[in-house]
CSV table of C-alpha atoms and ligand atoms in Angstrom, one decimal:
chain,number,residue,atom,x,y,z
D,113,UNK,CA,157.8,-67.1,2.0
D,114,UNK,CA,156.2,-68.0,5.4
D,115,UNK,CA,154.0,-70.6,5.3
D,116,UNK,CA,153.9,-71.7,8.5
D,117,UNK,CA,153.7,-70.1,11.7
D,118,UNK,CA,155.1,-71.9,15.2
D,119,UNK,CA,154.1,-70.9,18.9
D,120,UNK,CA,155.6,-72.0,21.9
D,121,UNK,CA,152.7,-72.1,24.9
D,122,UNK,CA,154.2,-71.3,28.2
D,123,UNK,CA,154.7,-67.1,27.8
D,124,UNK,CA,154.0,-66.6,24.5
D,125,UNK,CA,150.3,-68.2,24.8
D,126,UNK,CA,149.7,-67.7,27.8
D,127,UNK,CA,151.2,-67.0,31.4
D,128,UNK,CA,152.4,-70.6,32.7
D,129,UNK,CA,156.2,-69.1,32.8
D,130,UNK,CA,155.0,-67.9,36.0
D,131,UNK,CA,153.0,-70.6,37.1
D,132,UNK,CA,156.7,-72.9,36.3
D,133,UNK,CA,158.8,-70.1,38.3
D,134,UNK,CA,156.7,-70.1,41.4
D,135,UNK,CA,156.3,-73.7,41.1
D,136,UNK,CA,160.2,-74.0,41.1
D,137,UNK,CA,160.8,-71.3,43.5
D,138,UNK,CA,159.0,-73.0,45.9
D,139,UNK,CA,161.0,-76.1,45.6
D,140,UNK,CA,164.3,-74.0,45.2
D,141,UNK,CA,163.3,-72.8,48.9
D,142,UNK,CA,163.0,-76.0,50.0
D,143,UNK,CA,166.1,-76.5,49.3
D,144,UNK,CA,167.8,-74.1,51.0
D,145,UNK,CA,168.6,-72.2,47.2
D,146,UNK,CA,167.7,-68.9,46.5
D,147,UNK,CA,166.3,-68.8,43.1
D,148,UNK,CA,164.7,-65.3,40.9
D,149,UNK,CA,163.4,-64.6,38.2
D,150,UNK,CA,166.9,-63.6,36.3
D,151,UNK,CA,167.9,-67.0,37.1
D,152,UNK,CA,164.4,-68.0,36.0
D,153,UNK,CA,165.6,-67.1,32.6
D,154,UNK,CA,167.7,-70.0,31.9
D,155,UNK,CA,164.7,-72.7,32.6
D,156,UNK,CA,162.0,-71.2,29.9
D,157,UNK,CA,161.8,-73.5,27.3
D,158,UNK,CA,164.0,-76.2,28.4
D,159,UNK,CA,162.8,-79.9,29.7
D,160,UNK,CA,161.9,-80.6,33.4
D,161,UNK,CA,165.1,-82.2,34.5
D,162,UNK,CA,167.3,-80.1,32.7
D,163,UNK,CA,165.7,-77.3,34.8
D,164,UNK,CA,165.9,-78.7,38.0
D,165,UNK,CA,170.0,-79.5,37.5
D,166,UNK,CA,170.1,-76.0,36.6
D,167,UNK,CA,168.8,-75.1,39.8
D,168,UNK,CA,170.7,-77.8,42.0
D,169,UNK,CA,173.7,-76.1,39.9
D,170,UNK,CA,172.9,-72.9,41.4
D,171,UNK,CA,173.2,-74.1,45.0
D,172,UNK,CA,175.8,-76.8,44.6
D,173,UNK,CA,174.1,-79.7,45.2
D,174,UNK,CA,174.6,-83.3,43.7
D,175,UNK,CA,171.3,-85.9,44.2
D,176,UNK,CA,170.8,-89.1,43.4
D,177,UNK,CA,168.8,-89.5,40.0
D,178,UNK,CA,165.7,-90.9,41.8
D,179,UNK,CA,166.1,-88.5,44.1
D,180,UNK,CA,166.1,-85.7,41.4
D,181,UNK,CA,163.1,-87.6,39.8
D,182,UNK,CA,161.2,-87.3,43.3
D,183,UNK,CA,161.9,-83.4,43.2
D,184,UNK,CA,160.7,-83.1,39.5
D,185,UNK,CA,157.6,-84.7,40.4
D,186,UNK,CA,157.0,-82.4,43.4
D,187,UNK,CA,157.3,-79.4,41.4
D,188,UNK,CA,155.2,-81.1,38.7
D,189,UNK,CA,152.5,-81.9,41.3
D,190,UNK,CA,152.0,-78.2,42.4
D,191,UNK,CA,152.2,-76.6,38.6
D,192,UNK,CA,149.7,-78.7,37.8
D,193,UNK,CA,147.8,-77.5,40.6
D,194,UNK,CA,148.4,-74.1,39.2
D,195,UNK,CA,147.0,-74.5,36.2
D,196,UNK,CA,144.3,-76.2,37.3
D,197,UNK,CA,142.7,-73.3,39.1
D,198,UNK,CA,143.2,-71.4,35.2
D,199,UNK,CA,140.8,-69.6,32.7
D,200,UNK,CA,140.0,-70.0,29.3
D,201,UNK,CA,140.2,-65.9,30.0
D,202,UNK,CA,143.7,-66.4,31.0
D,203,UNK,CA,145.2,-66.5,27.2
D,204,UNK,CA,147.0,-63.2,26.1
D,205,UNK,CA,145.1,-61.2,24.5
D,206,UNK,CA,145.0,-61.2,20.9
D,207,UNK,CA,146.3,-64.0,20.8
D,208,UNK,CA,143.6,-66.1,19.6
D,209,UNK,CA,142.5,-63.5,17.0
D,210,UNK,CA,146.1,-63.1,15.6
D,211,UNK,CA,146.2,-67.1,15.0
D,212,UNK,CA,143.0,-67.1,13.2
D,213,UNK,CA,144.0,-63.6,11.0
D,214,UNK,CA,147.2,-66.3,10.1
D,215,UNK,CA,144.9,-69.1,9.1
D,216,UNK,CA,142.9,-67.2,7.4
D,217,UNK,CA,146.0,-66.1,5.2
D,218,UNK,CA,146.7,-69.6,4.3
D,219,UNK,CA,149.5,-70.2,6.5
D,220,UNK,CA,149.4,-73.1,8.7
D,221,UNK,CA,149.6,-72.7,12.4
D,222,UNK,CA,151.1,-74.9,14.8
D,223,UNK,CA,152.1,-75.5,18.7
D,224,UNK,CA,155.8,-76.2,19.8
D,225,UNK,CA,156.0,-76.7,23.4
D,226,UNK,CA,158.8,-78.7,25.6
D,227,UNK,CA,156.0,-79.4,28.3
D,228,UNK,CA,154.4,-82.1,28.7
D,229,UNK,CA,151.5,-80.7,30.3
D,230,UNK,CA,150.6,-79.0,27.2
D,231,UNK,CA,147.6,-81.1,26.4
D,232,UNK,CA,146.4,-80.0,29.5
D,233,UNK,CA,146.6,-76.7,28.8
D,234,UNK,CA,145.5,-76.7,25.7
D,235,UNK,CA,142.7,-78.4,26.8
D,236,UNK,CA,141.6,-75.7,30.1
D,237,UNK,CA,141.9,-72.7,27.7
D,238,UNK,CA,139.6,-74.6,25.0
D,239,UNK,CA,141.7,-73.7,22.0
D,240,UNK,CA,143.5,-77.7,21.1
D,241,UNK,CA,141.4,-77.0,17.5
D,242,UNK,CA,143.3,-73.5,16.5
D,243,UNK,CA,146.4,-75.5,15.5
D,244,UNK,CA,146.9,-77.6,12.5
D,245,UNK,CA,149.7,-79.7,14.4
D,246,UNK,CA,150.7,-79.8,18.2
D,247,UNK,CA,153.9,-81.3,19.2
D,248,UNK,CA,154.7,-81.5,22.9
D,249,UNK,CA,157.5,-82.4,25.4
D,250,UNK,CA,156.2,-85.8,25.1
D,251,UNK,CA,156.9,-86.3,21.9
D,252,UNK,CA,160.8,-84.8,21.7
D,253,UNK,CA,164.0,-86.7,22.9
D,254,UNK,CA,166.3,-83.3,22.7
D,255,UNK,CA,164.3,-80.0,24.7
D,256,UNK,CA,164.9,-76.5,23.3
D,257,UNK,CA,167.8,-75.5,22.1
D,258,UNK,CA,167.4,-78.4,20.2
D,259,UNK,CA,166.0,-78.1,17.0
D,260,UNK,CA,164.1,-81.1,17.1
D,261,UNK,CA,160.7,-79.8,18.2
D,262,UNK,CA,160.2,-77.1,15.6
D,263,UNK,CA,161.4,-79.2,13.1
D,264,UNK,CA,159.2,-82.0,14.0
D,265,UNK,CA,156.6,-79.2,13.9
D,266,UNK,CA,157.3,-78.7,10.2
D,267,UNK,CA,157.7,-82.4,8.9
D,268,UNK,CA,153.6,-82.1,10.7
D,269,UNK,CA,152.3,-79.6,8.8
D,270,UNK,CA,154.6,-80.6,5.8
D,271,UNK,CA,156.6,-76.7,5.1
D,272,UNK,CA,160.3,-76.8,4.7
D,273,UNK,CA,161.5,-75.0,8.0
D,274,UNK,CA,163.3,-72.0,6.0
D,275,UNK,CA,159.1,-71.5,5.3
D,276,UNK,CA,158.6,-71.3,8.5
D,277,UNK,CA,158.5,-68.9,12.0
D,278,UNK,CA,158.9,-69.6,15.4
D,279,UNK,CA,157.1,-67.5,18.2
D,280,UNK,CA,159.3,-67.9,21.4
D,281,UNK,CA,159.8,-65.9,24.4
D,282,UNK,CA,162.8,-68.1,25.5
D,283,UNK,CA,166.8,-67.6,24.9
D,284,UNK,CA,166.7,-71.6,24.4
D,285,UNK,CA,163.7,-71.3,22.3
D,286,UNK,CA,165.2,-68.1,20.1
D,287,UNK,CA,168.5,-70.7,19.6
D,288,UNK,CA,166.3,-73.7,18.6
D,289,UNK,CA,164.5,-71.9,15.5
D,290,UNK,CA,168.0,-70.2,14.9
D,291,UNK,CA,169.5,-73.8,14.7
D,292,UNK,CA,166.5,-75.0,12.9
D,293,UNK,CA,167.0,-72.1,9.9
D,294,UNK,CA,163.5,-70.9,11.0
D,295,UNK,CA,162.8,-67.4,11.4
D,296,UNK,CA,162.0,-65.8,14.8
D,297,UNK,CA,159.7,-63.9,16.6
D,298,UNK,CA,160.8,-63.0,20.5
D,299,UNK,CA,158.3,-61.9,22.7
D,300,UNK,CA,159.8,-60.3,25.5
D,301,UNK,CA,163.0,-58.1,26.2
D,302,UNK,CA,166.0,-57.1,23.2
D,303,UNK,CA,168.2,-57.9,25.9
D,304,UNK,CA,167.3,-61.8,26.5
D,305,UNK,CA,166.0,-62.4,22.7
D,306,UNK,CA,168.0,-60.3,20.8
D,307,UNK,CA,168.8,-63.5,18.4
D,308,UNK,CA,165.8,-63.1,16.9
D,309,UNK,CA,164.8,-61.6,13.8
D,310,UNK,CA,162.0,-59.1,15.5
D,311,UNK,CA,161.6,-58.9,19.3
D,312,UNK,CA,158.0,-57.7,20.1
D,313,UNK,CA,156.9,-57.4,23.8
D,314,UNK,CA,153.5,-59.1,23.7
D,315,UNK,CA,152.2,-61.9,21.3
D,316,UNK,CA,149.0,-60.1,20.7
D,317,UNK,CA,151.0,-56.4,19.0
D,318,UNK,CA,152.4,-58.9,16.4
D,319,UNK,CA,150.9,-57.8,13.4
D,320,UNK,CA,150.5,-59.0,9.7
D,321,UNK,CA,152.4,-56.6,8.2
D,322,UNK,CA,155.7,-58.0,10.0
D,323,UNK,CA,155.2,-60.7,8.5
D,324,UNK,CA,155.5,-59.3,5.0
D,325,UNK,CA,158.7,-57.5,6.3
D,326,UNK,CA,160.0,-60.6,7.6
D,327,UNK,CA,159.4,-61.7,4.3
D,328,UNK,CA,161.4,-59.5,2.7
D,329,UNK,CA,164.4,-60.3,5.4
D,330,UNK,CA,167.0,-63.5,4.1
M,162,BG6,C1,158.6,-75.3,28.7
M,162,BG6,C2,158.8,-74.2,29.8
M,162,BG6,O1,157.5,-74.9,27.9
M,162,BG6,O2,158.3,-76.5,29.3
M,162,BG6,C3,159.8,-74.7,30.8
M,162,BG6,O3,159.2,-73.0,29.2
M,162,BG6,C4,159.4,-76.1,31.4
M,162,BG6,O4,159.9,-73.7,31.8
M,162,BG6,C5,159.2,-77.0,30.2
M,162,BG6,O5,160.4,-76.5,32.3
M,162,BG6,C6,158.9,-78.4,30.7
M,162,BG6,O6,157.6,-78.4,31.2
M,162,BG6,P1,156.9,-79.6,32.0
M,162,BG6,O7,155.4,-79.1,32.1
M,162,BG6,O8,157.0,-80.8,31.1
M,162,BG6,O9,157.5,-79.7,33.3
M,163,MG,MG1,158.0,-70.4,26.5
């Protein structure tokens, strides 16, 4: 039986995906790489650095560490000033009504997010008090497809993670509840989240009765 429900932020709360992919296009520019939004795939839900050597990989280029650490802040430096210009408004719809419909149904709701500007973004849209637990890129040694995050997520709200599902719109966030024995919600396309146990193309159409179906699913 669910008893728990996990969201990732960036895509499935909200659209910072594309505030990261313009944010790393522009530094992928910079660098002399071209960089879209297929490639963009690989980067959702994994850590900073890991994303940046996935898109020196792309155009063959070894740095230096501090040198890679003076990139990561760049990038940083301009999401942040992405986000900073957001809106409470800015949340997908639905979304805030389908998290209180969950609580309301007893089942405990919490955030699983590799950033670690999710504070921050919890904090613009005004909505740090709809989860029961929050657990952040700052709080993780192993990003997505790790397991670790959603299942520090569980120990927080105390539900075994076979009681639990995961809302992700990443391939390396669909493999972390996988590896975590959780079940999963994509949001997005078949072709990217397929993995999952229901694909649904916004947060908001997810409704209660999947939940009963997923349920019923072992
Ligand atoms: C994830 C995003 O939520 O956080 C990734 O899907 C991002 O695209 C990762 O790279 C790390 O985010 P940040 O804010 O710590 O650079
Ligand atoms: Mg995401």
């Amino acid at each position: 039986m669910i008893q728990a429900a996990i969201f990732d932020l960036d895509g499935v709360i909200v659209d910072t995906a594309h505030y990261h992919f313009i944010a790393w296009k522009r530094l992928a520019k910079e660098l002399g790489i071209d960089f879209t939004e297929k490639e963009n795939e690989q980067l959702k839900g994994v850590s900073r650095m890991r994303s940046l050597e996935i898109i020196l990989d792309l155009g063959n280029l070894r740095l230096s560490h501090e040198e890679m650490e003076r990139l990561a802040t760049k990038k940083n430096k301009w999401f942040v000033e992405y986000i900073n210009a957001m809106k409470p408004d800015e949340i997908f719809p639905g979304v805030k009504g389908l998290i209180q419909e969950i609580r309301s149904n007893g089942i405990k709701v919490a955030l699983a997010s590799s950033s670690k500007n999710a504070d921050t973004v919890l904090n613009l849209l005004g909505i740090k008090d709809y989860f029961d637990a929050i657990v952040d890129g700052t709080m993780i040694k192993h990003s997505k497809p790790d397991p670790e995050i959603f299942l520090l997520a569980a120990k927080k709200v105390n539900i075994p993670p076979a009681d639990c599902l995961v809302f992700e719109d990443a391939e390396a966030g669909v493999e972390a509840a996988i590896a975590a024995r959780m079940k999963c919600v994509g949001v997005g396309s078949t072709d990217q989240l397929g993995k999952a146990d229901l694909v649904i193309e916004k947060t908001g159409d997810f409704k209660m009765e999947q939940l009963q179906i997923l349920n019923l699913k072992s």
